[in-house]
C-alpha cells in the first residue's frame, strides 16, 4: 500500500480493479505445431475427444482461413479444406502446459480464476511488480509463456471482467488490448451486443427485433421494458451496457459454487439419456471437483441446469446439504417438466457452497 493511501484510510472512492484475461492462441493446435515442425505451415486441426470424436476441438489460423472452427464436424471441415491435417489430441500434454502457465501467473498474483485449460482471469490490482502496471504485467506474462513454453498467448487488460475477456480477442493472436478506466465508456458504447458474454443466439435475435444492436442502443432503451422482456439477462445487459460489472475474480478460496456441464454433439431427449449422463459422467466429476475445491463440503444448495435445442436455458436449485445422487434424480424429474417437447443440448449439475462468513457468525451467536 502506498503512503498516500495509508494516510486516507476512509477514502470512499471505489477501488478500481486491474484485471487481465489471458487466452492461449489456438491452444491444442499450437502445442501440436510446437512439438512437430511438419505441422507448422499447413492447415491443421485437432480431433475431438471421447463423445466428441466426430467434431474438431480446434484448428490453427491457417485452417481458419477456410472457415474451419472449433466444434465443426470433421467431415464438413475436410470438405472445406481437403488438405486439412487432423491429428488426435494429447490431453495430458495440454494439462501439463496449463499447469505451467498457472505457475507463471502465480509469480504475479494469487488471484487467479481459471475458465478452462487455456484461459484465466487474473486480478493484479495488488501486484507491485513492473510498477504495478497491468499492461506491463500482461506483456511480461506473455513473454514468460513464450520463453518457457514456446507458445503464444493473447491478453485483455481492463478494470472489468467482461471487458478484459472481450479485449483479449481484439489483438489475437499474440497480442494484447488495453482498456483503461478512462476509455471504458468509449469502448462500451460501440460494442455490438453479441460480444457480451451471456447473450446467446436466440436472445440476440430477439434484441435485434427490438431494434437493439449495440450497448449504446441499450443505454437509450427503456430499462423496465428490457427487464420485462429479457428478465435476468436483460438486467445484466443493462449493467454491462453502462460499463458495470461488479464481479470479482473468483479464486478457489472464495469460490461459492462448483459445477460441471456438458454440451452434446447430438441433442438428447429422454429422461433415461439425461440420467445416464448425470450418473456416469457429471456427478462423479462434480464429486471430484468438490473435494478439491472445498474439502469440508459445506454445501448449501444443489442444482441442475438445462439448455434446450432452442438455446433457452433453465435452472432449478434446492436446499440440500449432502451430495447424493438420488437428489439429482429428483431435480432432473422436476427440471424436465419444463421441457415441452424440446430436445436438450446441454446439462449441468452444480452445488452452491455455504457462505463461510455467515456460517461462522451464526455459530458465534
Ligand atoms: P479456445 O480458447 O476457445 O480456442 P483456441 O485456443 O483453440 O483458439 P483461440 O486462438 O481463438 O483462443 O479453446 C481452447 C482449447 O479448448 C482449444 O484449443 C481446444 C479446446 N476446445 C474444444 O475442445 N472444443 C471447443 O468447442 C472449444 C471452443 C475449445
Ligand atoms: Mg484460446
Short mmCIF file of C-alpha atoms and ligand atoms in Angstrom, two decimals:
data_model
loop_
_atom_site.label_atom_id
_atom_site.label_comp_id
_atom_site.label_asym_id
_atom_site.label_seq_id
_atom_site.Cartn_x
_atom_site.Cartn_y
_atom_site.Cartn_z
CA UNK A 1 0.00 0.00 0.00
CA UNK A 2 1.38 3.45 -0.83
CA UNK A 3 1.96 6.12 1.82
CA UNK A 4 -0.77 8.18 0.21
CA UNK A 5 -3.46 5.55 0.54
CA UNK A 6 -2.34 4.80 4.13
CA UNK A 7 -2.99 8.38 5.10
CA UNK A 8 -6.51 8.22 3.63
CA UNK A 9 -7.99 5.13 5.26
CA UNK A 10 -11.60 6.23 4.90
CA UNK A 11 -11.40 7.28 1.31
CA UNK A 12 -14.63 6.10 -0.29
CA UNK A 13 -13.52 6.12 -3.88
CA UNK A 14 -14.50 2.74 -5.38
CA UNK A 15 -11.50 0.51 -5.80
CA UNK A 16 -10.52 0.16 -9.42
CA UNK A 17 -9.73 -3.43 -10.29
CA UNK A 18 -6.93 -4.29 -12.68
CA UNK A 19 -7.97 -7.45 -14.47
CA UNK A 20 -6.08 -9.40 -17.10
CA UNK A 21 -7.81 -12.06 -19.18
CA UNK A 22 -5.29 -14.42 -20.73
CA UNK A 23 -6.20 -16.80 -23.55
CA UNK A 24 -3.74 -19.04 -25.38
CA UNK A 25 -3.77 -18.87 -29.19
CA UNK A 26 -5.30 -21.92 -30.96
CA UNK A 27 -4.20 -23.80 -27.89
CA UNK A 28 -4.26 -27.54 -28.72
CA UNK A 29 -3.17 -26.87 -32.33
CA UNK A 30 -0.31 -24.61 -31.17
CA UNK A 31 1.02 -27.34 -28.89
CA UNK A 32 0.92 -29.83 -31.78
CA UNK A 33 2.73 -27.38 -34.11
CA UNK A 34 5.34 -26.73 -31.46
CA UNK A 35 6.07 -30.42 -30.98
CA UNK A 36 6.07 -31.38 -34.66
CA UNK A 37 7.64 -28.97 -37.19
CA UNK A 38 5.94 -30.83 -40.07
CA UNK A 39 2.59 -29.47 -38.83
CA UNK A 40 3.67 -25.83 -38.70
CA UNK A 41 2.88 -24.40 -42.10
CA UNK A 42 -0.15 -26.47 -43.03
CA UNK A 43 -3.84 -26.18 -42.20
CA UNK A 44 -4.10 -28.24 -39.01
CA UNK A 45 -6.93 -29.34 -36.77
CA UNK A 46 -7.04 -31.35 -33.57
CA UNK A 47 -9.73 -34.03 -33.47
CA UNK A 48 -12.36 -34.19 -30.74
CA UNK A 49 -12.20 -36.37 -27.67
CA UNK A 50 -14.40 -39.09 -26.21
CA UNK A 51 -18.03 -38.50 -27.18
CA UNK A 52 -16.97 -35.61 -29.42
CA UNK A 53 -14.84 -37.77 -31.67
CA UNK A 54 -16.62 -36.63 -34.84
CA UNK A 55 -16.01 -32.91 -34.28
CA UNK A 56 -12.89 -30.79 -34.12
CA UNK A 57 -11.56 -29.43 -30.83
CA UNK A 58 -9.78 -26.58 -32.55
CA UNK A 59 -7.63 -25.68 -35.57
CA UNK A 60 -4.73 -23.37 -36.38
CA UNK A 61 -5.07 -19.95 -38.00
CA UNK A 62 -4.10 -21.32 -41.42
CA UNK A 63 -7.14 -23.64 -41.27
CA UNK A 64 -9.40 -20.81 -40.04
CA UNK A 65 -8.90 -19.08 -43.40
CA UNK A 66 -11.04 -21.89 -44.88
CA UNK A 67 -13.87 -21.20 -42.44
CA UNK A 68 -12.96 -24.08 -40.15
CA UNK A 69 -13.59 -23.66 -36.41
CA UNK A 70 -13.92 -25.46 -33.07
CA UNK A 71 -16.83 -27.91 -32.75
CA UNK A 72 -17.15 -28.27 -36.55
CA UNK A 73 -17.83 -31.85 -37.72
CA UNK A 74 -14.57 -33.28 -39.11
CA UNK A 75 -16.30 -34.34 -42.35
CA UNK A 76 -17.52 -30.82 -43.04
CA UNK A 77 -14.06 -29.39 -42.32
CA UNK A 78 -12.45 -31.78 -44.79
CA UNK A 79 -14.94 -30.69 -47.45
CA UNK A 80 -13.99 -27.04 -46.88
CA UNK A 81 -10.28 -27.85 -46.90
CA UNK A 82 -9.33 -31.25 -48.36
CA UNK A 83 -5.67 -30.70 -47.39
CA UNK A 84 -6.55 -30.26 -43.73
CA UNK A 85 -4.42 -32.40 -41.44
CA UNK A 86 -6.34 -33.74 -38.47
CA UNK A 87 -4.33 -35.08 -35.54
CA UNK A 88 -5.64 -36.68 -32.35
CA UNK A 89 -5.46 -34.61 -29.18
CA UNK A 90 -2.97 -35.23 -26.34
CA UNK A 91 -4.92 -34.11 -23.30
CA UNK A 92 -2.15 -34.95 -20.85
CA UNK A 93 0.29 -32.59 -22.60
CA UNK A 94 -2.29 -29.78 -22.70
CA UNK A 95 -2.88 -30.23 -18.97
CA UNK A 96 0.84 -30.02 -18.23
CA UNK A 97 1.12 -26.82 -20.28
CA UNK A 98 -1.87 -25.45 -18.40
CA UNK A 99 -0.19 -26.17 -15.05
CA UNK A 100 2.93 -24.40 -16.26
CA UNK A 101 1.07 -21.24 -17.33
CA UNK A 102 -0.60 -21.21 -13.92
CA UNK A 103 2.81 -21.34 -12.27
CA UNK A 104 3.73 -18.28 -14.35
CA UNK A 105 0.51 -16.47 -13.31
CA UNK A 106 1.29 -17.10 -9.65
CA UNK A 107 4.54 -15.13 -9.94
CA UNK A 108 2.38 -12.04 -10.38
CA UNK A 109 -0.78 -12.72 -8.35
CA UNK A 110 -2.60 -15.41 -6.40
CA UNK A 111 -5.98 -14.08 -7.51
CA UNK A 112 -6.49 -16.39 -10.46
CA UNK A 113 -9.77 -17.69 -11.84
CA UNK A 114 -9.29 -20.43 -14.41
CA UNK A 115 -12.05 -20.63 -17.03
CA UNK A 116 -10.62 -23.56 -18.96
CA UNK A 117 -7.23 -25.13 -19.58
CA UNK A 118 -6.06 -22.21 -21.69
CA UNK A 119 -7.95 -19.27 -20.27
CA UNK A 120 -7.97 -17.39 -16.96
CA UNK A 121 -8.79 -14.13 -15.27
CA UNK A 122 -6.06 -12.59 -13.14
CA UNK A 123 -6.63 -9.77 -10.66
CA UNK A 124 -3.33 -7.87 -10.50
CA UNK A 125 -4.65 -4.88 -8.52
CA UNK A 126 -2.26 -5.63 -5.67
CA UNK A 127 0.77 -6.64 -7.71
CA UNK A 128 3.63 -4.21 -7.28
CA UNK A 129 5.92 -5.75 -9.90
CA UNK A 130 6.59 -3.72 -13.08
CA UNK A 131 5.44 -0.53 -11.32
CA UNK A 132 2.05 -2.16 -10.79
CA UNK A 133 1.24 -1.64 -14.47
CA UNK A 134 -1.27 -4.25 -15.63
CA UNK A 135 -0.24 -3.57 -19.23
CA UNK A 136 3.41 -4.38 -18.48
CA UNK A 137 2.46 -7.39 -16.33
CA UNK A 138 0.36 -8.84 -19.15
CA UNK A 139 3.21 -8.26 -21.58
CA UNK A 140 5.67 -9.97 -19.24
CA UNK A 141 3.35 -12.95 -18.64
CA UNK A 142 3.05 -13.43 -22.39
CA UNK A 143 6.84 -13.20 -22.74
CA UNK A 144 7.31 -15.75 -19.94
CA UNK A 145 4.87 -18.11 -21.64
CA UNK A 146 6.69 -17.73 -24.94
CA UNK A 147 10.18 -18.14 -23.45
CA UNK A 148 9.33 -21.12 -21.29
CA UNK A 149 6.78 -22.95 -23.41
CA UNK A 150 7.33 -21.70 -26.98
CA UNK A 151 3.63 -20.87 -27.23
CA UNK A 152 1.82 -17.57 -27.71
CA UNK A 153 -0.99 -16.10 -25.64
CA UNK A 154 -3.22 -13.06 -26.04
CA UNK A 155 -4.38 -10.78 -23.26
CA UNK A 156 -7.10 -8.29 -22.48
CA UNK A 157 -6.50 -5.71 -19.77
CA UNK A 158 -9.43 -3.82 -18.25
CA UNK A 159 -10.96 -2.66 -14.98
CA UNK A 160 -13.94 -5.00 -15.52
CA UNK A 161 -14.06 -8.73 -16.10
CA UNK A 162 -16.34 -8.76 -19.13
CA UNK A 163 -14.26 -6.09 -20.89
CA UNK A 164 -10.99 -7.92 -20.17
CA UNK A 165 -12.46 -11.02 -21.81
CA UNK A 166 -13.70 -9.14 -24.85
CA UNK A 167 -10.35 -7.29 -25.13
CA UNK A 168 -8.25 -10.46 -25.22
CA UNK A 169 -9.84 -11.29 -28.58
CA UNK A 170 -9.17 -7.90 -30.15
CA UNK A 171 -5.48 -8.35 -30.96
CA UNK A 172 -5.42 -12.11 -31.22
CA UNK A 173 -3.15 -13.97 -31.97
CA UNK A 174 -0.08 -12.99 -29.94
CA UNK A 175 -1.34 -9.55 -28.96
CA UNK A 176 -3.00 -7.60 -26.21
CA UNK A 177 -5.51 -4.78 -25.88
CA UNK A 178 -5.81 -2.34 -23.01
CA UNK A 179 -8.98 -0.65 -21.79
CA UNK A 180 -8.34 1.92 -19.07
CA UNK A 181 -10.94 3.31 -16.64
CA UNK A 182 -10.96 6.43 -18.83
CA UNK A 183 -11.74 4.54 -22.04
CA UNK A 184 -14.33 2.12 -20.61
CA UNK A 185 -17.38 4.03 -21.79
CA UNK A 186 -15.97 4.78 -25.25
CA UNK A 187 -15.33 1.03 -25.68
CA UNK A 188 -18.69 0.01 -24.27
CA UNK A 189 -20.65 2.46 -26.43
CA UNK A 190 -19.51 0.89 -29.68
CA UNK A 191 -19.85 -2.71 -28.50
CA UNK A 192 -22.21 -4.93 -30.53
CA UNK A 193 -24.43 -6.92 -28.15
CA UNK A 194 -23.22 -10.30 -29.44
CA UNK A 195 -19.83 -9.54 -27.90
CA UNK A 196 -21.29 -9.55 -24.40
CA UNK A 197 -20.78 -12.90 -22.69
CA UNK A 198 -24.15 -14.45 -21.86
CA UNK A 199 -26.00 -13.07 -24.89
CA UNK A 200 -26.84 -16.18 -26.88
CA UNK A 201 -28.04 -16.56 -30.45
CA UNK A 202 -31.74 -16.61 -29.58
CA UNK A 203 -31.59 -13.60 -27.25
CA UNK A 204 -29.58 -11.70 -29.83
CA UNK A 205 -32.27 -12.23 -32.45
CA UNK A 206 -34.94 -11.02 -30.03
CA UNK A 207 -32.81 -7.99 -29.12
CA UNK A 208 -32.42 -7.16 -32.81
CA UNK A 209 -36.20 -7.43 -33.24
CA UNK A 210 -36.48 -4.74 -30.57
CA UNK A 211 -34.04 -2.57 -32.54
CA UNK A 212 -31.18 -3.13 -30.09
CA UNK A 213 -27.81 -3.78 -31.70
CA UNK A 214 -25.19 -2.04 -29.57
CA UNK A 215 -24.69 -1.08 -25.94
CA UNK A 216 -25.47 2.45 -26.99
CA UNK A 217 -28.91 1.27 -28.15
CA UNK A 218 -29.46 -0.40 -24.77
CA UNK A 219 -28.49 2.80 -22.95
CA UNK A 220 -31.17 4.64 -24.89
CA UNK A 221 -33.82 1.97 -24.33
CA UNK A 222 -36.37 1.68 -21.55
CA UNK A 223 -34.88 -0.21 -18.61
CA UNK A 224 -38.22 -1.54 -17.34
CA UNK A 225 -39.17 -2.79 -20.75
CA UNK A 226 -35.81 -4.55 -21.09
CA UNK A 227 -36.24 -6.26 -17.72
CA UNK A 228 -39.81 -7.32 -18.53
CA UNK A 229 -38.86 -8.77 -21.87
CA UNK A 230 -35.49 -10.32 -21.04
CA UNK A 231 -35.56 -10.98 -17.28
CA UNK A 232 -32.21 -11.70 -15.66
CA UNK A 233 -30.33 -11.45 -18.95
CA UNK A 234 -31.90 -8.03 -19.53
CA UNK A 235 -30.74 -6.86 -16.12
CA UNK A 236 -27.20 -7.97 -16.77
CA UNK A 237 -27.25 -6.45 -20.26
CA UNK A 238 -28.37 -3.12 -18.82
CA UNK A 239 -25.44 -3.15 -16.41
CA UNK A 240 -22.83 -4.16 -18.96
CA UNK A 241 -24.13 -1.53 -21.38
CA UNK A 242 -23.49 1.08 -18.70
CA UNK A 243 -19.98 -0.19 -18.03
CA UNK A 244 -20.92 -2.01 -14.83
CA UNK A 245 -19.60 -5.44 -13.86
CA UNK A 246 -19.18 -5.88 -10.13
CA UNK A 247 -17.96 -9.48 -10.35
CA UNK A 248 -14.62 -10.16 -8.74
CA UNK A 249 -12.04 -12.67 -9.86
CA UNK A 250 -13.14 -15.86 -8.13
CA UNK A 251 -10.28 -17.94 -6.79
CA UNK A 252 -10.56 -21.43 -5.31
CA UNK A 253 -10.62 -19.81 -1.86
CA UNK A 254 -13.59 -17.51 -2.37
CA UNK A 255 -15.49 -19.78 -4.73
CA UNK A 256 -19.17 -20.11 -3.92
CA UNK A 257 -20.25 -22.78 -6.34
CA UNK A 258 -18.84 -25.73 -8.19
CA UNK A 259 -20.38 -27.05 -11.36
CA UNK A 260 -19.84 -29.44 -14.21
CA UNK A 261 -21.62 -29.31 -17.53
CA UNK A 262 -21.63 -30.97 -20.89
CA UNK A 263 -22.77 -29.84 -24.33
CA UNK A 264 -23.77 -32.69 -26.61
CA UNK A 265 -22.65 -33.16 -30.17
CA UNK A 266 -26.12 -34.57 -30.87
CA UNK A 267 -29.03 -33.30 -28.80
CA UNK A 268 -30.61 -35.79 -26.43
CA UNK A 269 -34.21 -36.15 -25.41
CA UNK A 270 -35.32 -38.86 -22.98
CA UNK A 271 -35.13 -38.89 -19.20
CA UNK A 272 -33.02 -42.07 -19.38
CA UNK A 273 -30.41 -40.41 -21.62
CA UNK A 274 -30.20 -37.37 -19.34
CA UNK A 275 -29.99 -39.51 -16.25
CA UNK A 276 -27.25 -41.70 -17.65
CA UNK A 277 -25.11 -38.61 -18.47
CA UNK A 278 -25.56 -37.31 -14.92
CA UNK A 279 -24.96 -40.65 -13.27
CA UNK A 280 -22.00 -41.78 -15.33
CA UNK A 281 -20.17 -38.53 -16.05
CA UNK A 282 -21.37 -35.31 -14.44
CA UNK A 283 -21.97 -36.48 -10.88
CA UNK A 284 -18.61 -38.31 -10.46
CA UNK A 285 -16.79 -35.26 -11.86
CA UNK A 286 -18.73 -32.93 -9.55
CA UNK A 287 -17.83 -35.09 -6.56
CA UNK A 288 -14.16 -34.98 -7.55
CA UNK A 289 -14.11 -31.21 -8.06
CA UNK A 290 -15.96 -30.56 -4.85
CA UNK A 291 -13.39 -32.45 -2.86
CA UNK A 292 -10.68 -30.38 -4.49
CA UNK A 293 -12.41 -27.02 -4.07
CA UNK A 294 -13.73 -27.36 -0.58
CA UNK A 295 -12.68 -30.38 1.46
CA UNK A 296 -15.17 -29.71 4.24
CA UNK A 297 -18.14 -29.96 1.84
CA UNK A 298 -20.18 -27.05 3.22
CA UNK A 299 -22.99 -27.40 0.72
CA UNK A 300 -25.97 -25.04 0.80
CA UNK A 301 -27.90 -25.94 -2.36
CA UNK A 302 -27.69 -28.20 -5.36
CA UNK A 303 -28.98 -27.60 -8.84
CA UNK A 304 -29.39 -28.72 -12.43
CA UNK A 305 -29.15 -26.53 -15.49
CA UNK A 306 -30.57 -27.49 -18.87
CA UNK A 307 -30.14 -25.74 -22.19
CA UNK A 308 -32.76 -26.72 -24.75
CA UNK A 309 -32.30 -27.03 -28.51
CA UNK A 310 -33.79 -23.53 -28.92
CA UNK A 311 -30.97 -22.24 -26.64
CA UNK A 312 -33.40 -21.40 -23.85
CA UNK A 313 -31.86 -22.19 -20.53
CA UNK A 314 -33.46 -23.13 -17.23
CA UNK A 315 -32.02 -23.85 -13.80
CA UNK A 316 -33.54 -25.45 -10.76
CA UNK A 317 -31.90 -25.45 -7.33
CA UNK A 318 -32.96 -26.64 -3.89
CA UNK A 319 -31.52 -26.59 -0.40
CA UNK A 320 -29.78 -29.89 0.31
CA UNK A 321 -26.67 -30.19 2.44
CA UNK A 322 -25.25 -33.55 1.41
CA UNK A 323 -24.12 -34.52 -2.02
CA UNK A 324 -26.22 -37.52 -3.04
CA UNK A 325 -27.02 -38.96 -6.44
CA UNK A 326 -30.76 -39.61 -5.75
CA UNK A 327 -31.26 -35.93 -5.02
CA UNK A 328 -30.14 -35.10 -8.55
CA UNK A 329 -32.67 -37.62 -9.87
CA UNK A 330 -35.43 -35.66 -8.13
CA UNK A 331 -34.07 -32.40 -9.55
CA UNK A 332 -33.92 -33.90 -13.03
CA UNK A 333 -37.55 -35.05 -12.90
CA UNK A 334 -38.57 -31.56 -11.85
CA UNK A 335 -36.50 -29.67 -14.40
CA UNK A 336 -37.65 -31.90 -17.28
CA UNK A 337 -41.22 -30.79 -16.61
CA UNK A 338 -40.15 -27.59 -18.37
CA UNK A 339 -39.06 -29.45 -21.49
CA UNK A 340 -42.27 -29.04 -23.52
CA UNK A 341 -41.18 -31.44 -26.24
CA UNK A 342 -37.83 -29.77 -26.84
CA UNK A 343 -34.54 -31.60 -27.22
CA UNK A 344 -31.63 -30.92 -24.89
CA UNK A 345 -28.23 -29.59 -25.94
CA UNK A 346 -26.58 -29.13 -22.53
CA UNK A 347 -26.89 -30.44 -18.99
CA UNK A 348 -25.04 -29.06 -15.97
CA UNK A 349 -25.03 -30.06 -12.30
CA UNK A 350 -23.78 -27.77 -9.57
CA UNK A 351 -23.63 -27.14 -5.85
CA UNK A 352 -23.69 -23.78 -4.11
CA UNK A 353 -21.38 -23.66 -1.12
CA UNK A 354 -22.29 -22.13 2.19
CA UNK A 355 -21.14 -18.63 2.82
CA UNK A 356 -18.36 -19.33 5.31
CA UNK A 357 -18.54 -15.91 7.00
CA UNK A 358 -22.29 -16.09 7.56
CA UNK A 359 -21.80 -19.62 8.78
CA UNK A 360 -19.13 -18.59 11.27
CA UNK A 361 -21.20 -15.66 12.54
CA UNK A 362 -24.16 -17.96 13.08
CA UNK A 363 -22.04 -20.39 15.08
CA UNK A 364 -20.84 -17.50 17.29
CA UNK A 365 -24.43 -16.49 18.01
P1 LIG B 1 -10.43 -21.58 -27.21
O1 LIG B 1 -9.58 -20.63 -26.40
O2 LIG B 1 -11.87 -21.26 -27.40
O3 LIG B 1 -9.82 -21.70 -28.69
P2 LIG B 1 -8.32 -21.78 -29.14
O4 LIG B 1 -7.38 -21.53 -28.02
O5 LIG B 1 -8.10 -23.06 -29.87
O6 LIG B 1 -8.24 -20.61 -30.22
P3 LIG B 1 -8.17 -19.03 -29.97
O7 LIG B 1 -6.85 -18.62 -30.52
O8 LIG B 1 -9.31 -18.47 -30.74
O9 LIG B 1 -8.29 -18.81 -28.49
O10 LIG B 1 -10.32 -23.02 -26.62
C1 LIG B 1 -9.15 -23.53 -26.02
C2 LIG B 1 -9.00 -25.01 -26.29
O11 LIG B 1 -10.15 -25.72 -25.81
C3 LIG B 1 -8.90 -25.34 -27.76
O12 LIG B 1 -7.56 -25.26 -28.23
C4 LIG B 1 -9.47 -26.73 -27.81
C5 LIG B 1 -10.47 -26.80 -26.70
N1 LIG B 1 -11.85 -26.67 -27.21
C6 LIG B 1 -12.58 -27.84 -27.50
O13 LIG B 1 -12.08 -28.95 -27.28
N2 LIG B 1 -13.84 -27.72 -28.04
C7 LIG B 1 -14.42 -26.49 -28.30
O14 LIG B 1 -15.56 -26.44 -28.78
C8 LIG B 1 -13.66 -25.30 -27.99
C9 LIG B 1 -14.25 -23.94 -28.28
C10 LIG B 1 -12.40 -25.44 -27.47
MG1 LIG B 2 -7.62 -19.91 -26.68
#
